[in-house]
């Protein structure tokens, strides 16, 4: 964060002229341990700690102002920025800070694939100038302002991921970030328990348009039926990508899964035809690469250099990360899961070259009333995916196991991380492959930690 006068940063939270001083601020933090002179401390009430308990101490340690939801003993009125919603305060400050800079910015949302698309867009753009991106899961009304506050005068490009669980959230994120290009990867069923239908999810994702300027490109999935029939605002310029339909602005043909990723022919009605190789598996990742390509080229970047950048893409966390464990290939994909991403992962795994295929699948969370149907459908998909053995973990995944077993798949349901790890350790052999996928809350990485440690010892 570069220095900014408090009056600019706090505009909209404090009436003009009401600040008793206008110092330069070089940090906004919600963590009392990070407080230092020249910062603003934002108090958040939490389940374990209440930031308001640290507000007075933050001033003692040199904070210029503290943002609080209510008056706090020991905090002078002239040092307190009263705001009933700390998230709103972060968003206002993030938007104010962002307005001081003019990078070319891409906003990424969608039900599935937005983090991978963000990573691919970053790879596509970073060769053209200094680029920042959303780190980790900082894609909400707390994390996104933090990302915006990493902008500097030297920043030429920024890739901002926008997540949501309720209507109106993307609207607020997009208006604060004001991207030059928007991407909607697809419309799935994540958070359908909150939004009620995929039509409502589509409307919520399209809120990204509220932050786009006149004539801005909006990159959309031509293969998604909800996006295809959506009524788009007149001020955006749709750029459609497809995995097969040559009527789209950009499409992928001759898609092949290789041992280390995907290869395909990219046809762009605007820039021509190119052969593309990406170090990521599955047709869904071809779609993500097309979205990133569309955004970068419609920002004016050279198509060949964009494609070169995509070839250097690096996945983050445990998202389809391929690990060799003593001759057994493990595909770590346990960062998140929903019906669409599970379907895509199993489709990829079905074509993965190996001796035998094992899958460890856990619960998909936040599906509301769709949960039972979705987990039973997952069992049917698993049965059609060429699995040698399916191991499940989680209360909802029991339904997956029951359906898969009824269709003839060797199945085992584990009641603990230890039991799941043992099921793999007892069965896998060199040449086999394991797909591990569940919602992040199921913490299947704990199974992998046990597996890797003991599998290595067993092979010594």
Coordinates of C-alpha atoms in Angstrom, one line a residue:
X1 CA 0.0 0.0 0.0
X2 CA 1.3 3.4 -0.9
X3 CA 0.7 6.4 1.3
X4 CA -2.6 8.1 1.0
X5 CA -4.1 11.0 3.0
X6 CA -6.7 9.8 5.6
X7 CA -9.3 12.3 4.1
X8 CA -9.1 10.5 0.8
X9 CA -9.2 7.0 2.2
X10 CA -12.1 7.7 4.6
X11 CA -14.2 9.7 2.2
X12 CA -17.8 8.6 2.5
X13 CA -17.2 7.3 6.0
X14 CA -16.5 10.7 7.6
X15 CA -18.2 14.0 6.5
X16 CA -15.8 16.3 4.6
X17 CA -13.8 18.5 7.0
X18 CA -14.7 16.5 10.1
X19 CA -11.3 14.9 10.6
X20 CA -9.2 16.6 13.2
X21 CA -6.0 15.8 11.3
X22 CA -5.2 14.5 7.8
X23 CA -2.1 12.3 8.2
X24 CA -0.8 10.0 5.5
X25 CA -1.9 6.4 6.0
X26 CA 0.3 3.5 4.8
X27 CA -1.6 0.5 6.2
X28 CA -5.2 -0.6 6.9
X29 CA -5.4 -3.6 9.2
X30 CA -7.9 -5.7 11.0
X31 CA -5.2 -7.5 13.0
X32 CA -4.1 -5.8 16.2
X33 CA -0.8 -7.5 16.0
X34 CA 0.0 -5.6 12.8
X35 CA -0.8 -2.1 14.2
X36 CA 2.0 0.4 13.7
X37 CA 2.3 4.2 13.4
X38 CA 0.6 5.5 10.3
X39 CA -2.1 2.8 10.1
X40 CA -5.9 2.6 10.4
X41 CA -7.2 -0.2 12.6
X42 CA -10.6 -1.7 11.7
X43 CA -12.4 -3.5 14.5
X44 CA -14.4 -6.6 13.6
X45 CA -16.5 -8.4 16.1
X46 CA -15.7 -12.1 15.9
X47 CA -16.7 -15.4 17.5
X48 CA -13.4 -15.7 19.5
X49 CA -12.2 -12.1 19.7
X50 CA -13.8 -8.7 19.4
X51 CA -11.6 -6.2 17.6
X52 CA -13.2 -3.4 19.6
X53 CA -11.3 -4.7 22.7
X54 CA -8.1 -3.8 21.0
X55 CA -9.1 -0.4 19.6
X56 CA -7.7 1.8 22.4
X57 CA -4.5 -0.2 22.4
X58 CA -4.2 0.3 18.7
X59 CA -4.2 4.1 19.2
X60 CA -1.6 3.8 21.9
X61 CA 0.6 1.9 19.4
X62 CA 0.4 4.7 16.8
X63 CA -2.8 4.1 14.8
X64 CA -4.1 7.3 13.3
X65 CA -7.7 6.3 13.5
X66 CA -9.8 3.3 14.5
X67 CA -12.9 2.2 12.7
X68 CA -15.5 0.9 15.2
X69 CA -19.1 -0.1 15.1
X70 CA -20.0 1.8 18.3
X71 CA -18.3 4.1 20.8
X72 CA -15.5 2.3 22.7
X73 CA -14.3 3.3 26.2
X74 CA -10.8 4.7 26.0
X75 CA -11.2 5.7 22.3
X76 CA -11.5 9.5 21.9
X77 CA -14.4 10.6 19.7
X78 CA -12.0 12.4 17.4
X79 CA -10.1 9.2 16.7
X80 CA -13.1 7.0 16.2
X81 CA -14.6 6.4 12.7
X82 CA -18.1 5.2 13.5
X83 CA -19.5 2.7 11.0
X84 CA -22.0 0.0 12.0
X85 CA -20.7 -2.4 9.4
X86 CA -16.9 -3.1 9.3
X87 CA -17.2 -4.9 6.0
X88 CA -18.8 -1.8 4.5
X89 CA -16.0 0.4 5.9
X90 CA -13.4 -1.9 4.3
X91 CA -15.2 -1.8 0.9
X92 CA -15.4 2.0 1.0
X93 CA -11.7 2.4 1.8
X94 CA -10.8 -0.2 -0.8
X95 CA -12.8 1.7 -3.4
X96 CA -11.3 5.0 -2.4
X97 CA -7.8 3.7 -2.6
X98 CA -8.4 1.9 -5.9
X99 CA -9.6 5.2 -7.4
X100 CA -6.1 6.7 -7.1
X101 CA -4.7 4.1 -9.6
X102 CA -5.4 3.2 -13.1
X103 CA -4.2 -0.4 -13.9
X104 CA -6.0 -2.4 -16.5
X105 CA -8.2 -4.6 -14.3
X106 CA -10.0 -8.0 -14.9
X107 CA -12.8 -9.0 -12.6
X108 CA -13.4 -12.8 -12.4
X109 CA -16.6 -14.5 -11.1
X110 CA -18.6 -17.6 -11.7
X111 CA -19.8 -20.7 -9.9
X112 CA -16.9 -22.9 -10.9
X113 CA -13.3 -22.3 -12.0
X114 CA -12.9 -18.6 -11.0
X115 CA -9.8 -19.2 -8.9
X116 CA -8.1 -21.2 -11.7
X117 CA -9.3 -18.6 -14.3
X118 CA -7.8 -15.9 -12.1
X119 CA -4.5 -17.8 -12.0
X120 CA -4.5 -18.3 -15.8
X121 CA -5.4 -14.6 -16.4
X122 CA -2.5 -13.6 -14.2
X123 CA -0.2 -15.9 -16.1
X124 CA -1.5 -14.4 -19.4
X125 CA -1.0 -10.8 -18.3
X126 CA 2.1 -10.9 -16.1
X127 CA 4.4 -10.9 -19.1
X128 CA 3.1 -7.5 -20.2
X129 CA 3.8 -5.6 -17.0
X130 CA 3.7 -5.6 -13.3
X131 CA 0.6 -7.5 -12.3
X132 CA -1.2 -8.3 -9.0
X133 CA -3.9 -10.8 -8.3
X134 CA -6.2 -11.9 -5.5
X135 CA -4.2 -14.2 -3.2
X136 CA -5.7 -17.3 -1.7
X137 CA -9.4 -17.0 -0.9
X138 CA -9.4 -13.2 -0.5
X139 CA -12.4 -12.8 -2.8
X140 CA -15.0 -11.4 -0.5
X141 CA -15.9 -8.0 1.1
X142 CA -13.0 -8.2 3.4
X143 CA -10.4 -9.9 1.2
X144 CA -11.0 -7.9 -2.0
X145 CA -10.4 -4.4 -0.4
X146 CA -7.1 -5.9 0.9
X147 CA -6.2 -6.8 -2.7
X148 CA -7.1 -3.4 -4.0
X149 CA -4.9 -1.8 -1.3
X150 CA -1.9 -3.6 -2.8
X151 CA -2.1 -1.5 -5.9
X152 CA 0.8 0.8 -6.5
X153 CA 1.8 3.5 -9.1
X154 CA 3.8 0.8 -10.9
X155 CA 0.9 -1.7 -11.2
X156 CA -0.1 -2.1 -14.8
X157 CA -2.6 -5.0 -14.5
X158 CA -4.7 -6.5 -11.7
X159 CA -6.8 -9.7 -11.7
X160 CA -9.5 -9.5 -9.0
X161 CA -11.5 -12.6 -8.0
X162 CA -15.1 -11.9 -6.8
X163 CA -16.9 -14.6 -4.8
X164 CA -20.4 -14.5 -3.4
X165 CA -23.0 -16.4 -1.4
X166 CA -25.9 -14.0 -1.6
X167 CA -27.4 -11.6 -4.1
X168 CA -26.0 -8.1 -4.0
X169 CA -22.4 -9.1 -3.1
X170 CA -21.0 -9.1 -6.6
X171 CA -22.6 -5.7 -7.1
X172 CA -20.7 -4.2 -4.2
X173 CA -17.4 -5.9 -5.1
X174 CA -17.7 -4.8 -8.8
X175 CA -18.6 -1.2 -8.0
X176 CA -15.6 -1.0 -5.7
X177 CA -13.1 -2.6 -8.0
X178 CA -14.4 -1.1 -11.3
X179 CA -12.8 -3.7 -13.6
X180 CA -12.1 -2.9 -17.3
X181 CA -13.1 -6.5 -18.3
X182 CA -15.4 -9.0 -16.6
X183 CA -15.4 -12.8 -16.8
X184 CA -18.2 -15.1 -15.8
X185 CA -16.9 -18.7 -16.0
X186 CA -20.2 -20.5 -15.7
X187 CA -23.5 -20.8 -13.7
X188 CA -23.6 -23.8 -11.4
X189 CA -25.4 -24.6 -8.2
X190 CA -23.0 -23.4 -5.5
X191 CA -24.9 -21.5 -2.8
X192 CA -28.2 -22.4 -4.4
X193 CA -29.5 -22.9 -0.9
X194 CA -29.2 -19.1 -0.4
X195 CA -30.3 -18.0 -3.9
X196 CA -33.0 -20.5 -4.7
X197 CA -32.4 -21.3 -8.4
X198 CA -29.7 -21.2 -11.1
X199 CA -31.6 -18.4 -12.7
X200 CA -31.1 -16.3 -9.5
X201 CA -27.4 -17.3 -9.4
X202 CA -27.0 -16.1 -13.0
X203 CA -28.6 -12.8 -12.1
X204 CA -26.3 -12.5 -9.1
X205 CA -23.2 -13.2 -11.2
X206 CA -24.3 -10.7 -13.8
X207 CA -24.0 -8.0 -11.1
X208 CA -20.4 -7.7 -12.2
X209 CA -21.7 -5.6 -15.1
X210 CA -22.6 -2.9 -12.6
X211 CA -18.9 -2.1 -12.2
X212 CA -18.0 -2.3 -15.9
X213 CA -17.6 0.9 -17.9
X214 CA -19.4 1.7 -21.2
X215 CA -18.3 -0.7 -24.0
X216 CA -16.3 -3.0 -21.6
X217 CA -15.8 -6.6 -22.7
X218 CA -17.7 -9.2 -20.7
X219 CA -16.2 -12.7 -21.3
X220 CA -18.9 -15.3 -21.1
X221 CA -19.2 -19.1 -21.5
X222 CA -21.1 -19.8 -24.8
X223 CA -21.7 -23.4 -23.6
X224 CA -23.6 -22.4 -20.5
X225 CA -27.3 -22.4 -21.1
X226 CA -28.1 -19.8 -18.4
X227 CA -25.6 -17.3 -19.7
X228 CA -26.7 -17.9 -23.3
X229 CA -30.3 -16.9 -22.5
X230 CA -29.4 -14.1 -20.1
X231 CA -30.4 -10.6 -20.9
X232 CA -27.2 -8.6 -20.8
X233 CA -26.9 -4.9 -20.1
X234 CA -26.6 -2.7 -23.2
X235 CA -23.4 -1.1 -22.0
X236 CA -21.2 -4.3 -22.0
X237 CA -19.7 -6.0 -25.1
X238 CA -20.1 -9.8 -24.8
X239 CA -17.1 -11.9 -25.8
X240 CA -18.2 -15.6 -26.0
X241 CA -15.9 -18.6 -25.7
X242 CA -16.8 -22.3 -26.3
X243 CA -15.3 -25.7 -26.2
X244 CA -16.8 -26.7 -29.5
X245 CA -19.1 -24.1 -31.1
X246 CA -17.3 -22.2 -33.8
X247 CA -20.0 -19.5 -33.7
X248 CA -18.4 -18.3 -30.5
X249 CA -15.9 -15.5 -30.7
X250 CA -13.2 -17.9 -29.4
X251 CA -13.4 -21.6 -29.5
X252 CA -11.3 -24.7 -28.8
X253 CA -11.0 -27.5 -31.2
X254 CA -9.1 -30.8 -31.4
X255 CA -8.9 -31.0 -27.6
X256 CA -6.5 -33.7 -26.3
X257 CA -5.6 -34.7 -22.8
X258 CA -1.8 -35.3 -22.4
X259 CA 0.1 -36.7 -19.5
X260 CA 1.0 -33.2 -18.3
X261 CA -1.9 -31.1 -19.3
X262 CA -4.2 -30.3 -22.3
X263 CA -3.5 -29.3 -25.9
X264 CA -6.0 -27.8 -28.3
X265 CA -6.4 -25.5 -31.3
X266 CA -7.7 -22.1 -30.4
X267 CA -9.7 -20.3 -33.1
X268 CA -10.3 -16.6 -32.5
X269 CA -12.5 -14.8 -34.9
X270 CA -10.5 -11.6 -34.2
X271 CA -6.9 -12.8 -34.0
X272 CA -6.6 -16.1 -35.9
X273 CA -5.8 -19.7 -35.1
X274 CA -3.2 -21.0 -32.6
X275 CA -2.0 -24.2 -31.0
X276 CA -2.2 -24.0 -27.2
X277 CA -0.7 -26.2 -24.5
X278 CA -1.6 -25.7 -20.8
X279 CA -0.2 -27.5 -17.8
X280 CA -3.6 -28.3 -16.4
X281 CA -5.8 -31.3 -16.9
X282 CA -9.4 -31.6 -18.0
X283 CA -11.7 -30.0 -20.6
X284 CA -12.9 -27.6 -17.9
X285 CA -9.5 -26.1 -17.7
X286 CA -9.5 -25.5 -21.4
X287 CA -12.6 -23.4 -20.8
X288 CA -10.8 -21.5 -18.1
X289 CA -7.8 -20.9 -20.4
X290 CA -10.2 -19.6 -23.1
X291 CA -11.7 -17.2 -20.6
X292 CA -8.3 -15.9 -19.6
X293 CA -7.2 -15.6 -23.2
X294 CA -10.3 -13.6 -24.1
X295 CA -9.8 -11.2 -21.2
X296 CA -6.2 -10.6 -21.9
X297 CA -6.5 -10.1 -25.7
X298 CA -9.6 -7.9 -25.4
X299 CA -7.5 -5.7 -23.1
X300 CA -5.2 -5.2 -26.1
X301 CA -2.5 -7.8 -25.3
X302 CA -0.8 -9.7 -28.1
X303 CA -2.4 -13.1 -28.7
X304 CA 0.8 -15.1 -29.2
X305 CA 2.4 -13.6 -26.0
X306 CA -0.9 -14.3 -24.1
X307 CA -0.7 -18.0 -25.2
X308 CA 2.9 -18.2 -24.1
X309 CA 1.9 -16.9 -20.7
X310 CA -0.8 -19.5 -20.4
X311 CA 1.8 -22.2 -21.0
X312 CA 3.5 -21.0 -17.8
X313 CA 0.3 -21.2 -15.7
X314 CA 0.8 -22.5 -12.1
X315 CA -2.1 -23.8 -10.0
X316 CA -2.4 -22.7 -6.4
X317 CA -3.1 -24.8 -3.3
X318 CA -4.5 -28.3 -3.7
X319 CA -6.4 -27.7 -6.9
X320 CA -5.6 -30.5 -9.4
X321 CA -2.1 -30.5 -8.2
X322 CA -0.3 -33.7 -9.5
X323 CA 2.0 -35.4 -7.1
X324 CA 4.1 -38.5 -7.5
X325 CA 4.2 -40.6 -4.4
X326 CA 6.6 -43.6 -4.9
X327 CA 5.1 -44.4 -8.3
X328 CA 1.5 -43.6 -7.4
X329 CA 0.0 -40.5 -9.0
X330 CA -2.1 -38.4 -6.7
X331 CA -4.3 -35.6 -8.1
X332 CA -4.9 -33.3 -5.2
X333 CA -8.1 -31.4 -5.8
X334 CA -9.4 -31.0 -2.3
X335 CA -9.7 -27.2 -2.1
X336 CA -13.3 -27.0 -3.0
X337 CA -16.1 -29.0 -4.7
X338 CA -19.6 -28.7 -6.1
X339 CA -21.6 -30.9 -8.5
X340 CA -20.1 -29.1 -11.6
X341 CA -16.5 -29.3 -10.5
X342 CA -16.9 -32.9 -9.4
X343 CA -18.3 -33.8 -12.8
X344 CA -15.4 -32.1 -14.5
X345 CA -12.8 -33.7 -12.3
X346 CA -14.3 -37.2 -12.9
X347 CA -14.4 -36.6 -16.7
X348 CA -10.8 -35.6 -16.6
X349 CA -9.8 -38.6 -14.4
X350 CA -11.6 -41.1 -16.7
X351 CA -9.1 -40.2 -19.4
X352 CA -6.1 -40.1 -17.1
X353 CA -3.4 -42.6 -18.2
X354 CA -2.7 -45.0 -15.3
X355 CA -3.0 -48.7 -14.3
X356 CA -6.0 -48.4 -11.9
X357 CA -8.1 -45.4 -10.8
X358 CA -8.9 -44.7 -7.2
X359 CA -11.0 -41.8 -6.0
X360 CA -11.4 -40.4 -2.5
X361 CA -14.5 -38.2 -2.6
X362 CA -15.9 -36.2 0.3
X363 CA -19.0 -34.1 1.0
X364 CA -19.9 -31.1 -1.2
X365 CA -21.1 -28.4 1.2
X366 CA -23.6 -25.6 1.0
X367 CA -26.0 -27.3 -1.4
X368 CA -29.1 -26.9 0.8
X369 CA -32.0 -29.0 -0.3
X370 CA -30.1 -30.2 -3.4
X371 CA -27.5 -32.0 -1.3
X372 CA -29.1 -35.5 -1.3
X373 CA -29.8 -35.5 -5.0
X374 CA -26.4 -34.1 -5.8
X375 CA -24.5 -36.7 -3.8
X376 CA -26.5 -39.5 -5.3
X377 CA -25.9 -38.2 -8.8
X378 CA -22.2 -38.1 -7.9
X379 CA -22.4 -41.8 -7.2
X380 CA -23.8 -42.4 -10.6
X381 CA -21.1 -40.3 -12.2
X382 CA -18.4 -42.2 -10.2
X383 CA -19.7 -45.5 -11.5
X384 CA -19.3 -44.2 -15.1
X385 CA -15.8 -42.9 -14.6
X386 CA -13.7 -46.1 -14.9
X387 CA -12.9 -46.3 -11.2
X388 CA -11.2 -49.4 -9.7
X389 CA -12.2 -48.3 -6.2
X390 CA -14.2 -45.5 -4.6
X391 CA -13.5 -44.3 -1.1
X392 CA -15.9 -41.8 0.5
X393 CA -15.7 -39.6 3.6
X394 CA -18.5 -37.5 5.1
X395 CA -22.1 -37.9 6.0
X396 CA -23.4 -36.8 2.6
X397 CA -20.8 -38.8 0.7
X398 CA -22.4 -42.0 2.2
X399 CA -25.1 -41.5 -0.4
X400 CA -22.5 -41.4 -3.1
X401 CA -21.0 -44.7 -1.9
X402 CA -24.4 -46.4 -1.7
X403 CA -25.3 -45.5 -5.3
X404 CA -21.8 -46.3 -6.7
X405 CA -21.8 -49.7 -4.9
X406 CA -25.2 -50.5 -6.3
X407 CA -23.8 -49.9 -9.8
X408 CA -20.9 -52.3 -9.3
X409 CA -18.1 -50.1 -8.1
X410 CA -15.8 -51.4 -5.3
X411 CA -16.6 -49.0 -2.5
X412 CA -15.5 -48.2 1.0
X413 CA -16.9 -45.5 3.3
X414 CA -14.4 -44.1 5.8
X415 CA -15.5 -42.7 9.1
X416 CA -12.1 -41.0 9.9
X417 CA -9.1 -39.5 8.1
X418 CA -7.1 -42.5 9.4
X419 CA -9.5 -45.0 8.0
X420 CA -9.5 -43.2 4.6
X421 CA -5.7 -43.1 4.5
X422 CA -5.5 -46.8 5.4
X423 CA -7.9 -47.7 2.7
X424 CA -5.6 -46.2 0.1
X425 CA -2.4 -47.4 1.7
X426 CA -3.7 -51.0 1.8
X427 CA -4.7 -51.0 -1.9
X428 CA -2.7 -48.8 -4.2
X429 CA 0.3 -50.0 -6.2
X430 CA 2.9 -48.2 -8.4
X431 CA 1.2 -47.2 -11.6
X432 CA -2.1 -46.4 -9.9
X433 CA -3.7 -42.9 -9.7
X434 CA -5.8 -41.3 -7.0
X435 CA -8.2 -38.4 -7.3
X436 CA -8.9 -36.7 -4.0
X437 CA -11.8 -34.1 -4.1
X438 CA -14.2 -32.6 -1.6
X439 CA -15.3 -29.2 -0.2
X440 CA -12.4 -27.5 1.6
X441 CA -14.3 -27.8 4.9
X442 CA -13.9 -31.6 4.7
X443 CA -10.1 -31.1 5.1
X444 CA -9.1 -34.1 3.0
X445 CA -5.6 -32.8 3.0
X446 CA -5.3 -34.5 6.4
X447 CA -5.8 -37.8 4.7
X448 CA -3.1 -36.9 2.2
X449 CA -0.7 -35.9 5.0
X450 CA -1.0 -39.4 6.5
X451 CA -0.9 -41.1 3.2
X452 CA 2.3 -39.4 1.9
X453 CA 4.2 -40.0 5.2
X454 CA 3.3 -43.6 5.5
X455 CA 3.4 -44.5 1.8
X456 CA 7.0 -43.2 1.6
X457 CA 8.0 -45.2 4.7
X458 CA 6.4 -48.3 3.2
X459 CA 8.5 -48.0 0.0
X460 CA 11.8 -47.5 1.7

